[in-house]
Coordinates of C-alpha atoms and ligand atoms in Angstrom, one line a residue:
X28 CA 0.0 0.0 0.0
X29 CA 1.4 3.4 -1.0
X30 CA 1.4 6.0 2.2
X31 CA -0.8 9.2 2.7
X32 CA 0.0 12.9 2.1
X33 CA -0.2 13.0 5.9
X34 CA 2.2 9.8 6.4
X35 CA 4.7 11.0 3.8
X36 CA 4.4 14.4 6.0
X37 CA 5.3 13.0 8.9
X38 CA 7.7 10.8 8.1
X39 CA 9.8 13.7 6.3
X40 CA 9.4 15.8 9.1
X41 CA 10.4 13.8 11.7
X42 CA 13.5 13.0 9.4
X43 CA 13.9 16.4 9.5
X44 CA 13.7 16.9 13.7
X45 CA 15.9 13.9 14.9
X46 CA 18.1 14.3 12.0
X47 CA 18.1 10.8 10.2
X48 CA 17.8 10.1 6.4
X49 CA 14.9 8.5 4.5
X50 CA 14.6 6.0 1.7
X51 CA 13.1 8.2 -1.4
X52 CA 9.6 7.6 -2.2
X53 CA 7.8 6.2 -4.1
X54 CA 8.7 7.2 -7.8
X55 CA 5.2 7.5 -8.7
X56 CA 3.9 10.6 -6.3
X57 CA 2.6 13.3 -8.6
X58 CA 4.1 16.8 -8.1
X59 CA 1.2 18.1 -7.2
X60 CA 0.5 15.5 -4.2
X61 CA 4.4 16.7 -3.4
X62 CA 3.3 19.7 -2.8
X63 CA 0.6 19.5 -0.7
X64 CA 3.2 17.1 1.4
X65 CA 5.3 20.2 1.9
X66 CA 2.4 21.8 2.9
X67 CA 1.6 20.1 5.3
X68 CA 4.9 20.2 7.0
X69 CA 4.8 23.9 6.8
X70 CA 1.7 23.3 8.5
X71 CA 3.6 21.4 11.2
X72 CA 6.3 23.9 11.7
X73 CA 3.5 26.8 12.2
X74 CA 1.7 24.4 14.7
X75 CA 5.2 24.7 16.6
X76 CA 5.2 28.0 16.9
X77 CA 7.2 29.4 13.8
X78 CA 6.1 32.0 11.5
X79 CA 6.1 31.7 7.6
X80 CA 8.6 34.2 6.3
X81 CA 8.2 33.3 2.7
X82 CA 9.6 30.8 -0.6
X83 CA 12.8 29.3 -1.8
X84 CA 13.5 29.4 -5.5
X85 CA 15.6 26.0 -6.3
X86 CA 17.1 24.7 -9.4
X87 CA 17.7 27.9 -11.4
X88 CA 20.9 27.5 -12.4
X89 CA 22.5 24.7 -14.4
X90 CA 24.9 24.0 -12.1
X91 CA 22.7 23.3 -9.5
X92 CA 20.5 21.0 -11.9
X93 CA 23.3 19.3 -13.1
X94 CA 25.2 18.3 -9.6
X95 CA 21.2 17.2 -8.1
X96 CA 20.3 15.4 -11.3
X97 CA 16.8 17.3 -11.7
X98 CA 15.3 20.0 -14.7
X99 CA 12.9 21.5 -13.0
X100 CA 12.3 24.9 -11.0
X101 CA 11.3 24.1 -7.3
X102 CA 10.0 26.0 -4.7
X103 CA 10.0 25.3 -0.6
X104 CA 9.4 27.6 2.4
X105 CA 11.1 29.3 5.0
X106 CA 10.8 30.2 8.2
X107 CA 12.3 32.2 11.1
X108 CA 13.2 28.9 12.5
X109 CA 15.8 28.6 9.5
X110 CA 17.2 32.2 9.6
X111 CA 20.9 31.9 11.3
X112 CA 22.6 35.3 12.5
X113 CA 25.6 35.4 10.5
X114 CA 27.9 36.2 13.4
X115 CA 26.9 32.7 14.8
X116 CA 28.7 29.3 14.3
X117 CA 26.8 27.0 12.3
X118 CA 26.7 24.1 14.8
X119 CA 26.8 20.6 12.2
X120 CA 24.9 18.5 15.0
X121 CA 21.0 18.2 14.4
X122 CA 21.6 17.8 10.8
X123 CA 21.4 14.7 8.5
X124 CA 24.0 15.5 5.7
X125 CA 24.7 19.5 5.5
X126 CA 25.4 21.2 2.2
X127 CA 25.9 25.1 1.8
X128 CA 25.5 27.4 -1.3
X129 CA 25.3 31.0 -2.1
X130 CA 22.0 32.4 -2.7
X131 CA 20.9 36.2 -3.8
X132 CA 18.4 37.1 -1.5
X133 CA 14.9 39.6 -1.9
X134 CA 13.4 41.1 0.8
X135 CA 9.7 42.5 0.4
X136 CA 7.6 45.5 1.7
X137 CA 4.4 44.4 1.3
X138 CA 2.5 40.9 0.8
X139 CA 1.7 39.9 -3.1
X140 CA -1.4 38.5 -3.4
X141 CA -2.8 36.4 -5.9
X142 CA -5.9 39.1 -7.6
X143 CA -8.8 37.4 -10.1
X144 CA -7.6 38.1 -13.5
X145 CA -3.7 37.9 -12.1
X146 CA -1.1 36.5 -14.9
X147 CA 2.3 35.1 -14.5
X148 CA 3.5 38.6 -15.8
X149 CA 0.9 41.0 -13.6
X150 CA 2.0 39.0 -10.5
X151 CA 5.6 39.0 -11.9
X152 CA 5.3 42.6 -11.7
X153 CA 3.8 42.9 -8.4
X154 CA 6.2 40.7 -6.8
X155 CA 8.9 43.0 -8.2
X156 CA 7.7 46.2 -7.2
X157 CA 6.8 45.1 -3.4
X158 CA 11.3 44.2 -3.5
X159 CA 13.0 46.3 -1.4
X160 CA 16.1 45.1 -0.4
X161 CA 18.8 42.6 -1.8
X162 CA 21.4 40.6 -0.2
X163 CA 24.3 37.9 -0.7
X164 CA 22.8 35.4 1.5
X165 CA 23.3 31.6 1.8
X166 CA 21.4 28.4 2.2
X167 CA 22.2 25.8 4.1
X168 CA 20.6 22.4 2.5
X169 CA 19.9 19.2 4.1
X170 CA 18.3 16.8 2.3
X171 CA 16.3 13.9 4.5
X172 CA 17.0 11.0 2.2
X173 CA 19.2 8.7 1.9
X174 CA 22.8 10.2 0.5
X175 CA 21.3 13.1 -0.5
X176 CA 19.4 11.7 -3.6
X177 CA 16.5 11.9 -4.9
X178 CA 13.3 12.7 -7.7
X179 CA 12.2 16.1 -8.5
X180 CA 8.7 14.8 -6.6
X181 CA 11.0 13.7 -3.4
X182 CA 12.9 16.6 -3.1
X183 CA 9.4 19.2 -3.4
X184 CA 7.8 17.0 -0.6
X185 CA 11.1 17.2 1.7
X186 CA 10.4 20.9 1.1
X187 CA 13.0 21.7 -0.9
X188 CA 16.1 20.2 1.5
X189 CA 16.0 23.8 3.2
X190 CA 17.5 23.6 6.5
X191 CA 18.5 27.4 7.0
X192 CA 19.9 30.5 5.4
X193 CA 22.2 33.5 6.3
X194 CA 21.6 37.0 5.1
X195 CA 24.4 39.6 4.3
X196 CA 23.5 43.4 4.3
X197 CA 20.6 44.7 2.4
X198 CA 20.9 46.5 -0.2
X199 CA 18.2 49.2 -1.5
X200 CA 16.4 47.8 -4.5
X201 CA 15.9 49.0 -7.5
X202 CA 19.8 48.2 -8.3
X203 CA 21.5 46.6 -11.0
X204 CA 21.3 42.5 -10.2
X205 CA 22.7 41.1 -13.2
X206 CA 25.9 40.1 -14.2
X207 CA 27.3 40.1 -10.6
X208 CA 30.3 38.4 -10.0
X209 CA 29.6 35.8 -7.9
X210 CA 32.7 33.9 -5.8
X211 CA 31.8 31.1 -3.6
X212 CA 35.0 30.3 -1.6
X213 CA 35.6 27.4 1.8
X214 CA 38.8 28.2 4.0
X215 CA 39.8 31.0 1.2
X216 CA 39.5 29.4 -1.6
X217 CA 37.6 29.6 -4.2
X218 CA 35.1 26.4 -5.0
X219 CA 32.5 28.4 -7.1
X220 CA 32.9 31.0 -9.6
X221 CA 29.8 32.4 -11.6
X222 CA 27.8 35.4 -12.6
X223 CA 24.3 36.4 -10.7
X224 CA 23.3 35.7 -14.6
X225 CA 23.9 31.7 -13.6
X226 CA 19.8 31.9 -11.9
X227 CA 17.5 31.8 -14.7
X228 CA 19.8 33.8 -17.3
X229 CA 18.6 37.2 -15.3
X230 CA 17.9 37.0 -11.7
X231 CA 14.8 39.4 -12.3
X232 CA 13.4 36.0 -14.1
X233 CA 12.8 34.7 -10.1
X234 CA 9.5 37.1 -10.2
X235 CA 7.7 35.3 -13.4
X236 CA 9.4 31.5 -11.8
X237 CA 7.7 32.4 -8.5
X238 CA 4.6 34.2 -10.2
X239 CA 4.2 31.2 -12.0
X240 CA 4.8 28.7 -8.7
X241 CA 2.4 30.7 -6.6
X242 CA -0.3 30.4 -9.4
X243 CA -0.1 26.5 -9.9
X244 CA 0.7 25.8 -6.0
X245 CA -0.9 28.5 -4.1
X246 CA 2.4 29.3 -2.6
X247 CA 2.1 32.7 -0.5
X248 CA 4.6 36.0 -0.1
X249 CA 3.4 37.6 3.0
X250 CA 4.5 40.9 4.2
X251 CA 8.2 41.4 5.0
X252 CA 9.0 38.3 2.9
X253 CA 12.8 36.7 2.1
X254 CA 12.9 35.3 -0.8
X255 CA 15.7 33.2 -2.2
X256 CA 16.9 33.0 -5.8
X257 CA 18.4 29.8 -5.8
X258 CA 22.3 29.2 -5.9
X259 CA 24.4 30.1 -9.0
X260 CA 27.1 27.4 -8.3
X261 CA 27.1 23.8 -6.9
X262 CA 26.5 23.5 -3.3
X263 CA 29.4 21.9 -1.1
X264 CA 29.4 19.7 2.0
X265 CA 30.0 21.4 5.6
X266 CA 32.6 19.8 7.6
X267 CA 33.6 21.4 11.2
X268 CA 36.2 24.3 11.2
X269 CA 35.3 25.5 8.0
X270 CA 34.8 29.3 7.3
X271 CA 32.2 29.8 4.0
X272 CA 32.0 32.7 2.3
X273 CA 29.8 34.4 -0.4
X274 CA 30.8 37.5 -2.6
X275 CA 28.6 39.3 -4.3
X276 CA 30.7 42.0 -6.3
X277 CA 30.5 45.2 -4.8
X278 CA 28.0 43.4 -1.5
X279 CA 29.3 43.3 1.7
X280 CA 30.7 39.8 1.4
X281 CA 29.1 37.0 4.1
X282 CA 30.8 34.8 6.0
X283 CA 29.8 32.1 8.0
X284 CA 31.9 30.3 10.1
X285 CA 31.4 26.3 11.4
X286 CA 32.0 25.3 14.9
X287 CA 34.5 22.7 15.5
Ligands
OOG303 C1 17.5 21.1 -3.5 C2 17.5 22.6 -3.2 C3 17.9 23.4 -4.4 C4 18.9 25.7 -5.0 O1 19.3 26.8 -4.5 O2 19.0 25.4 -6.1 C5 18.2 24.8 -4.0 C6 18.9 20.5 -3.3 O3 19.8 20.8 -4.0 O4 18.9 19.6 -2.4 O5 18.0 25.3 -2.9
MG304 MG1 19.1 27.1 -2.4

């Protein structure tokens, strides 16, 4: 017998909580039913207490697709449980099998709403408008299954793999976003090397991608909102003593340092 949304839920999030990996499941689940899996973890987390601070763009770049073996856009949730303080160690315990990548991060004014009569491109240009900060930022992604492998429909129902995510300073937008250097460096050196152009050819192509997502999957932006773009380079595995950094040309560069 195949298992429920609700059993697929739980299963994934208690993965998640005691930190243990997953076999994948069951190649067959729709990505619609994924969906509504993620749901209802996010549903789980709120019951805890957290808030919703808004979605996670993943698979933009090539890179990305290429190293996780999948071709399509995804989208997962965040919340303030996920947001780590820069200036703190990232502590490796409580996770199954961490992986860290740069990210280009939006911060909203207002919520967008989906409006009768919205189109990809009306809600594309709401989203847009409501920006009003950027940010070198990175993600740190855990994925619950088994070596960190899975189907497009098993990593949307294990929400994406997000684990956390680290802002840098905000930047005022409107401002130039494409064709930033982007370098992704561990201990100094340089492990990822690409252009803000890596997401989606343009980075302003997030708004239609998320436009699009939040029309087929009812995925919210509420007020305030962090949105990430999704990472330009491959993500790489987090081992103890390791200091990460992400530079976004002329950004204050982020750091984040792991605790022994
Ligand atoms: C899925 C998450 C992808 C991104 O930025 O492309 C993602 C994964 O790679 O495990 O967050
Ligand atoms: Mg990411």
């Amino acid at each position: 017998m195949t298992a429920s949304i609700s059993e697929l839920a739980a299963l994934l999030d208690d993965a998640q909580r005691t930190a243990h990996e997953v076999p994948q499941l069951d190649a067959a689940l729709p990505i619609e039913d994924a969906y509504k899996v993620q749901h209802e973890i996010l549903t789980k987390h709120l019951d805890r207490g957290e808030t919703y601070i808004g979605p996670k763009l993943g698979f933009t770049s090539k890179a990305k697709m290429e190293q996780m073996g999948v071709d399509e856009i995804i989208v997962g949730f965040l919340t303030d449980a996920m947001d780590h303080p820069a200036d703190e160690e990232l502590v490796l315990e409580g996770f199954v099998h961490p992986r860290i990548e740069p990210e280009l991060v939006f911060k909203l004014g207002p919520a967008v709403e989906v409006e009768d009569g919205d189109t990809v491109e009306s809600l594309a240009a709401k989203l847009e408008a409501a920006v009003t900060h950027v940010a070198a930022g990175m993600e740190v992604i855990d994925s619950r299954y088994k070596d960190f492998k899975f189907s497009l429909s098993d990593v949307v129902a294990d929400n994406t793999s997000a684990a956390k995510f680290v802002t840098g300073q905000w930047v005022e937008y409107p401002r130039e976003i494409g064709g930033l250097d982007v370098a992704f460096s561990v201990d100094g050196e340089v492990v990822g090397h690409a252009t803000t152009d890596a997401i989606l050819g343009d980075p302003r192509e997030a708004f239609p991608q998320l436009a699009q997502m939040m029309l087929n999957y009812g995925i919210t932006v509420p007020a305030g909102a962090i949105i990430l773009g999704g990472s330009m380079v491959e993500a790489q595995w987090l081992k103890p003593g390791q200091v990460i950094e992400n530079r976004i040309d002329t950004f204050a560069p982020l750091s984040v340092r792991v605790a022994q």
